Short mmCIF file of C-alpha atoms in Angstrom, two decimals:
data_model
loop_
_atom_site.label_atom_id
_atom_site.label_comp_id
_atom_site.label_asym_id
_atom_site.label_seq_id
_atom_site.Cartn_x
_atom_site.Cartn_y
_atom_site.Cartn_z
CA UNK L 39 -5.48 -2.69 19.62
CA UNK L 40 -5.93 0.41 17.59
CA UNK L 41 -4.92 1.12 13.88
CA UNK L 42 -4.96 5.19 12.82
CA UNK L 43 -5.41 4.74 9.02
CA UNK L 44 -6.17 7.73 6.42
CA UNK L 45 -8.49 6.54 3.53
CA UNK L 46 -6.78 6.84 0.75
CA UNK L 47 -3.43 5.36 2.02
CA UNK L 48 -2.56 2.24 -0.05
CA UNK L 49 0.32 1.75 3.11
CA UNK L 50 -2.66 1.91 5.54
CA UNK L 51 -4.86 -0.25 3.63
CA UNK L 52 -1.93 -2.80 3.13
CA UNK L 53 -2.35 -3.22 7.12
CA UNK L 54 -6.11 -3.32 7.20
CA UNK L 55 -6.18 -5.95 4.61
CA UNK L 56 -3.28 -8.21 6.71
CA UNK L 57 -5.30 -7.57 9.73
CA UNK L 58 -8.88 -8.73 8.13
CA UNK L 59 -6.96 -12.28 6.86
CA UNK L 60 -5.08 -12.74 9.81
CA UNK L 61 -9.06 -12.48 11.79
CA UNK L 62 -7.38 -10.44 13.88
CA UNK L 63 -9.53 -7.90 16.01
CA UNK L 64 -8.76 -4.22 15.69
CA UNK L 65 -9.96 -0.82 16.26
CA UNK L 66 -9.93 1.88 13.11
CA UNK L 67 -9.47 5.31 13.68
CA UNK L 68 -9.40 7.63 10.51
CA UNK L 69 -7.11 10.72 10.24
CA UNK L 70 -6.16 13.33 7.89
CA UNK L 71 -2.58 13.83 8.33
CA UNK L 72 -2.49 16.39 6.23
CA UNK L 73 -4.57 18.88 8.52
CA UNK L 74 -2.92 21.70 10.11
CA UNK L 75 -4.77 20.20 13.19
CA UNK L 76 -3.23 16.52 13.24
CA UNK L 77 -1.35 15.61 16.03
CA UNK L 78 0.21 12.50 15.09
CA UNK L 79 3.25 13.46 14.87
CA UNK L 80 2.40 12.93 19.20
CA UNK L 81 2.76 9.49 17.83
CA UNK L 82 4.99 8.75 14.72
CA UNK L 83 7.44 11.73 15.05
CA UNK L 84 7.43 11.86 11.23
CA UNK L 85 3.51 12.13 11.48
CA UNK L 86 2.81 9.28 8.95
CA UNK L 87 0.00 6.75 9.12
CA UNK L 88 -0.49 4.45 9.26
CA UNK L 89 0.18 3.54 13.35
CA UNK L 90 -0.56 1.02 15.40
CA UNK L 91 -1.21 1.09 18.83
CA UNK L 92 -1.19 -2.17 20.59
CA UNK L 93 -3.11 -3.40 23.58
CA UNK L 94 -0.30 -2.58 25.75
CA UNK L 95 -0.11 0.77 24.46
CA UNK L 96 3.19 0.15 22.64
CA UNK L 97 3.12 2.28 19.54
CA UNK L 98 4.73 0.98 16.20
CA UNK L 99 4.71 2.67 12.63
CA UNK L 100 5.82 1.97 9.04
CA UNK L 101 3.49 -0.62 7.41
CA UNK L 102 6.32 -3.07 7.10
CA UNK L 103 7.38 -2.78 10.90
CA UNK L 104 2.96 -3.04 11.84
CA UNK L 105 3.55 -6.09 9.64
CA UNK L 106 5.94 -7.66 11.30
CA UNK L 107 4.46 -7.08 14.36
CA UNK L 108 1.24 -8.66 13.29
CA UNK L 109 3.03 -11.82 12.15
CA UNK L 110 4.32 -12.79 15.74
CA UNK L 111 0.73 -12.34 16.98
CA UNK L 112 -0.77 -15.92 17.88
CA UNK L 113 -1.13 -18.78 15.10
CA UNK L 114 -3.29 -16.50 12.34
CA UNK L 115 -2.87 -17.25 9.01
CA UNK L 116 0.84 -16.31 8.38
CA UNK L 117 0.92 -13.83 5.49
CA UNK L 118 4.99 -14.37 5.01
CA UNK L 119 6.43 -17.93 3.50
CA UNK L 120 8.36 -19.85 5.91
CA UNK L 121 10.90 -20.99 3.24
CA UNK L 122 13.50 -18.24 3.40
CA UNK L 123 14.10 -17.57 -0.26
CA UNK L 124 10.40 -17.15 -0.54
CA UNK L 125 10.17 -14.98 2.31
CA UNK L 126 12.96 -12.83 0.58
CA UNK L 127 10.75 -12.67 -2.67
CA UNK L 128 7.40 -11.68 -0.73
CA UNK L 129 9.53 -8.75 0.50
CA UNK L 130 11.32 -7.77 -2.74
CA UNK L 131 7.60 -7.66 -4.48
CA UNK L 132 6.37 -5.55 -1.52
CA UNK L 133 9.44 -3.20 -1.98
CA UNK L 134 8.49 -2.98 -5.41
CA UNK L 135 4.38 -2.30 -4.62
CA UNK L 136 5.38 0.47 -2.32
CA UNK L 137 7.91 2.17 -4.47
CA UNK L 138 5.37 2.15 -7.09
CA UNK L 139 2.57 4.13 -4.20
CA UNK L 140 6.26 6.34 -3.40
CA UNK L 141 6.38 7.48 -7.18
CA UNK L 142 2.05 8.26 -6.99
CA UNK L 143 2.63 10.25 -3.75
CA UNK L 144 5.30 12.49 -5.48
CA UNK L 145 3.22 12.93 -7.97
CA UNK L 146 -0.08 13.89 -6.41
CA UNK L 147 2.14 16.26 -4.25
CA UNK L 148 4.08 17.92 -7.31
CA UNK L 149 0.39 18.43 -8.85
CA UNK L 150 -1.00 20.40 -5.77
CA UNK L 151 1.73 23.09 -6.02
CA UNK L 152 1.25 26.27 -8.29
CA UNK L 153 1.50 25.96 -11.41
CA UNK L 154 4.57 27.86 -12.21
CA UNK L 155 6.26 26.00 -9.92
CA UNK L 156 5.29 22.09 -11.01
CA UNK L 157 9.01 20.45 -12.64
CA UNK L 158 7.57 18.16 -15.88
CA UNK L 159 11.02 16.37 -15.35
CA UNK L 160 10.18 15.52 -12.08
CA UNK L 161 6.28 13.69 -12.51
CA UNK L 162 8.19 12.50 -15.96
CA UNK L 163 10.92 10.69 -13.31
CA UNK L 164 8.13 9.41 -11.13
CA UNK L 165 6.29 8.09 -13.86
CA UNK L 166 8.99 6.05 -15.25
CA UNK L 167 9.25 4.33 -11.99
CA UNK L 168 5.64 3.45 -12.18
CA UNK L 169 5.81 1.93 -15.15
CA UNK L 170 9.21 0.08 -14.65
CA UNK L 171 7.41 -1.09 -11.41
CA UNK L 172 4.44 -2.34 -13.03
CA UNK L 173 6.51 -4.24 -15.93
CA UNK L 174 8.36 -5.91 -13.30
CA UNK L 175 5.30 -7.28 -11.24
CA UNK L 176 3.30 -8.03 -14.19
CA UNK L 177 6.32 -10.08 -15.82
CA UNK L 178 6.62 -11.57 -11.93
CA UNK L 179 2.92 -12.45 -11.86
CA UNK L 180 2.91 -14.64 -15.06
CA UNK L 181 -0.39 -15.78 -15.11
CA UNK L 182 -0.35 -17.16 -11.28
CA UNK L 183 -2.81 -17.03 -8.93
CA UNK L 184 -0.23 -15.88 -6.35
CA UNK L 185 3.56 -14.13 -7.17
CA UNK L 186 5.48 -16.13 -4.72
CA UNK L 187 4.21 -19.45 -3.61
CA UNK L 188 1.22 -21.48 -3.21
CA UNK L 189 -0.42 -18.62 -1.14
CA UNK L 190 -1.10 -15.20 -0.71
CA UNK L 191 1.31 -13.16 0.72
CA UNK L 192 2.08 -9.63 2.15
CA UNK L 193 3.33 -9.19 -1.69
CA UNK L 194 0.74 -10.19 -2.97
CA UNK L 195 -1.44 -7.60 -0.71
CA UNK L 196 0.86 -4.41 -1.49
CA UNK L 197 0.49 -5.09 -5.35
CA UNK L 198 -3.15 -4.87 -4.99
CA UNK L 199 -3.10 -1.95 -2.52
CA UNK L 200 -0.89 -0.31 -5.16
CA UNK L 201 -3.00 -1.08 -8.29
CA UNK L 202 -6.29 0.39 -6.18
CA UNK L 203 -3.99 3.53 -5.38
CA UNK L 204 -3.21 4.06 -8.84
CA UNK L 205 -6.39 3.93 -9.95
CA UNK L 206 -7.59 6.58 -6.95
CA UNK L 207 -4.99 9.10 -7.74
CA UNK L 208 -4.34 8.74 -11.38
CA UNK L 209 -7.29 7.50 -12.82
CA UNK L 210 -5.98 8.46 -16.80
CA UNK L 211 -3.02 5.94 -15.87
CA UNK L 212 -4.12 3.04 -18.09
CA UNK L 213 -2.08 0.35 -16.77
CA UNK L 214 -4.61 -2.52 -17.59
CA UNK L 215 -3.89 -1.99 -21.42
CA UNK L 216 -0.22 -3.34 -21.06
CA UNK L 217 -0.26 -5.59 -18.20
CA UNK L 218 -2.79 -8.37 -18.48
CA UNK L 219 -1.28 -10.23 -15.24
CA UNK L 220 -1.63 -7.40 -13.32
CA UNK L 221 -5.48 -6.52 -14.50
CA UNK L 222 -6.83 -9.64 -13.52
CA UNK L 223 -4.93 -9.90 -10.45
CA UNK L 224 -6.15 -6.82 -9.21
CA UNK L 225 -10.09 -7.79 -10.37
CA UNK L 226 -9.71 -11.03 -8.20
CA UNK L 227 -8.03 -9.57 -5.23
CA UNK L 228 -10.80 -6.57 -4.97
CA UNK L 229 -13.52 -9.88 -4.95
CA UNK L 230 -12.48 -10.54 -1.34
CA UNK L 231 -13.85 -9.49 1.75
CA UNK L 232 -10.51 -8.12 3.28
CA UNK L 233 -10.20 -5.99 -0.17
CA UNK L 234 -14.45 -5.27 -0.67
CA UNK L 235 -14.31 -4.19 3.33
CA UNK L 236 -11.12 -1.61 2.74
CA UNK L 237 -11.52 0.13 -0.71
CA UNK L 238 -9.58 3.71 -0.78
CA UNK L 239 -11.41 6.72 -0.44
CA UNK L 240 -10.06 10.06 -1.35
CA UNK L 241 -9.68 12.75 1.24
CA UNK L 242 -8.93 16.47 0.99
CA UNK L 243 -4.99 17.34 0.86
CA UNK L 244 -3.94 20.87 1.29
CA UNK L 245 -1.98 23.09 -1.36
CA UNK L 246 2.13 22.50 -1.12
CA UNK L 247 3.76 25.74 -1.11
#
């Protein structure tokens, strides 16, 4: 089985950590889809990591589909509640942790166009969702070890793959300041292997004309 990740994808990492506490054995190959040269969209037509490619060469993208693929794999540590109404949460916070990395993206991308051309309105827009996003998972978290249940879940992974990205791509965002939860969430997550064995690493994206 083969995951193509890029480094600095928080929807990439959200796999790699799943993968590491499900023990689950898996090749990584790093791309930069943002090279003239990529050909993954030979792959996902929409030429988005991350994608998996499974041992019988069946080839599955979107984090949240890889995810659900993962989950039906053998008896690993399930990383999705069996009680439906908890499953439902898990999912809502994950919708939540990736709208949040939706909002940085459109940011980052807005930034890398000239100057003249950058709409204020626009990051303001994106920015609002961030911190809306963050209120709501911080207020969610309320001092628990985990947001849903008694374990971690694929929530619980996307918040911390989304507090990492923020951190990577808008360093000047001081979300610690206002949401305590969140901060030391985030400082225990990063502790574990899965998380130590995965951090983000930038890599270099091309102007937007």
């Amino acid at each position: 089985m083969k995951l193509i990740i890029a480094t600095p994808s928080p929807f990439a990492r959200k796999i790699r950590v799943a993968i590491r506490e499900k023990n689950i054995s898996c090749e990584e190959v790093t791309e930069n889809p943002w090279n003239a040269s990529s050909t993954l969209q030979d792959l996902n037509p929409l030429g988005q990591i991350p994608i998996l490619v499974s041992d019988k060469e069946e080839v599955i993208y979107d984090s949240r589909v890889i995810f659900e693929y993962l989950e039906q794999l053998g008896e690993q540590h399930h990383l999705l509640p069996s009680d439906p109404s908890d499953r439902i949460r898990a999912r809502k916070t994950e919708a939540i942790a990736d709208g949040i990395c939706n909002a940085v993206v459109l940011i980052v991308l807005e930034n890398h166009r000239p100057k003249n051309l950058q709409s204020k309105d626009w990051i303001d827009r994106q920015q609002q969702k961030i911190r809306n996003g963050l209120i709501a998972l911080n207020e969610e978290l309320d001092k628990k070890d985990w947001d849903v249940c008694e374990n971690m879940t694929i929530g619980d992974i996307a918040v911390a793959c989304t507090l990492s990205y923020i951190d990577l791509r808008m360093p000047d965002f001081q979300w610690r300041n206002n949401h305590s939860n969140l901060a030391s969430f985030s400082m225990q997550m990063e502790k574990r292997d899965s998380f130590r064995d995965t951090k983000l690493r930038s890599q270099t994206i091309n102007a937007v004309n």
